[in-house]
XYZ file of C-alpha atoms in Angstrom:
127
model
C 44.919 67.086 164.630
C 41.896 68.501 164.814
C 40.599 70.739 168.110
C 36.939 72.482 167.846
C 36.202 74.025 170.668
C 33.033 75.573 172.003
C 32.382 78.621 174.113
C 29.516 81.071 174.857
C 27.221 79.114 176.294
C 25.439 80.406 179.655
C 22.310 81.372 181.680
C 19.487 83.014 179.623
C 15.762 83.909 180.694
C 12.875 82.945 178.130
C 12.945 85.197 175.270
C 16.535 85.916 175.570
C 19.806 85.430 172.993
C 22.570 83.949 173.069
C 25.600 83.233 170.977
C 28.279 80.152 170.816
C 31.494 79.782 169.111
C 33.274 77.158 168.064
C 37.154 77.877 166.999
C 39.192 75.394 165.397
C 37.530 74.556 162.129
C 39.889 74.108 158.978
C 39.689 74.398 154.872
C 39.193 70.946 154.218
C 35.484 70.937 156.682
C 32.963 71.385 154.255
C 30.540 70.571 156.185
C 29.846 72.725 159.992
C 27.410 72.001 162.336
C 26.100 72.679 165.709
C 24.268 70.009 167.391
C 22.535 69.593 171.097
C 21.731 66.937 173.446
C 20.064 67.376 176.670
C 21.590 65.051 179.532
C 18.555 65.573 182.196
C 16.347 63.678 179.565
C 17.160 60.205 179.571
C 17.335 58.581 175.898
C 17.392 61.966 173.873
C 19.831 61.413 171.195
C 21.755 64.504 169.966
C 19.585 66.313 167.112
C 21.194 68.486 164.380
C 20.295 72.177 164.935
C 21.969 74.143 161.779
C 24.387 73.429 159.913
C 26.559 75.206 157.026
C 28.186 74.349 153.901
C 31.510 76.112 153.694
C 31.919 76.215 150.306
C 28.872 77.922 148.983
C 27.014 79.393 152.847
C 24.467 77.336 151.926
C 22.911 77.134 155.571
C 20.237 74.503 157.227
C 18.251 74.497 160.028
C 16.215 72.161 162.464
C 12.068 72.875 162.062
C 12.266 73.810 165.668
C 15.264 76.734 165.456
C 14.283 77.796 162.367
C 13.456 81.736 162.163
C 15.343 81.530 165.394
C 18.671 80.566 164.833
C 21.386 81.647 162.506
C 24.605 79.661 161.765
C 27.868 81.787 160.387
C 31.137 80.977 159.718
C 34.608 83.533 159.754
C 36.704 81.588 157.475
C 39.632 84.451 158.051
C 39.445 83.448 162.504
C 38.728 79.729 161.877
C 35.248 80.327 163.984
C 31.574 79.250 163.170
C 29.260 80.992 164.822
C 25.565 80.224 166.094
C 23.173 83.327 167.019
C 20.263 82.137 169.181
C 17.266 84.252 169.476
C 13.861 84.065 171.275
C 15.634 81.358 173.902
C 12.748 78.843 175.757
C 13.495 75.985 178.092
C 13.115 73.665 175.596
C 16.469 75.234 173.859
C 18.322 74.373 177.234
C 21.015 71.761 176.362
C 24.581 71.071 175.783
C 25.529 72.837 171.919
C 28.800 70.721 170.398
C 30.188 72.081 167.377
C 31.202 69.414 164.753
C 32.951 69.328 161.514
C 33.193 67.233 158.339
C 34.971 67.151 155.085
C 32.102 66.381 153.043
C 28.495 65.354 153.447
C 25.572 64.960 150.999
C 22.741 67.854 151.691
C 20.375 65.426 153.145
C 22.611 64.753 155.423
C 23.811 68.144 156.924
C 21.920 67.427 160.180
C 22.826 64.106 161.003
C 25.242 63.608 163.787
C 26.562 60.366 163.097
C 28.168 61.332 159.798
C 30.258 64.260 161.396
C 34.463 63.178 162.442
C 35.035 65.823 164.694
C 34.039 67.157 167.901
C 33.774 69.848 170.287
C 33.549 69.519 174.304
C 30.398 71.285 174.249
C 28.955 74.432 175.899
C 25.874 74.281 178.076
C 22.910 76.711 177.226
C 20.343 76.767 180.092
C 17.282 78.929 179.452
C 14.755 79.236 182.914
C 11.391 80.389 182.458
């Protein structure tokens, strides 16, 4: 069975970093992603932030993290990894890890083609 969990999330002020972790990814996910959905804003469907291929590191990002975020993986502790840098309000949400065992590239970044599931860790960045 498979258990990603999330952690790392927290309190930041504009301009500030963060990381999240998510443990409990196996081989067989080729595909890695975080995602984020903000619950205060009615009708906002989770968005794909970054996203990894495990085979290769091939890495991809949202437009609006890009420059800003970096995705990793440590295949040896079963952990992917997002960095988050330069932090605004508008990066305040819950992050859920999620894993797949294969997905086309155009695809990376879309949330309804991922099987498995973190809880979630909230990020809230105050201005």
């Amino acid at each position: 069975q498979v258990q990603l969990m999330e952690s790392g999330g927290g309190s930041v002020q504009t301009g500030g970093s963060l990381m999240v972790s998510c443990s409990g990814t196996q081989y067989s996910h080729t595909a890695l992603g975080w995602f984020r959905q903000d619950p205060s804003t009615p009708g906002k469907e989770r968005e794909g932030v970054a996203a990894i291929y495990t085979r290769n590191g091939r890495t991809y990002y949202a437009d609006s993290v890009k420059g800003r975020f970096t995705i990793s993986q440590d295949t040896a502790k079963n952990t992917l990894y997002l960095q988050m840098n330069s932090l605004t309000p508008e990066d305040s949400a819950m992050y859920y890890c999620a894993a797949a065992p294969l997905l086309p590239a155009k695809m990376m970044l879309n949330p309804a083609r991922y099987d498995y599931w973190g809880q979630g860790t909230q990020v809230t960045v105050s201005s």
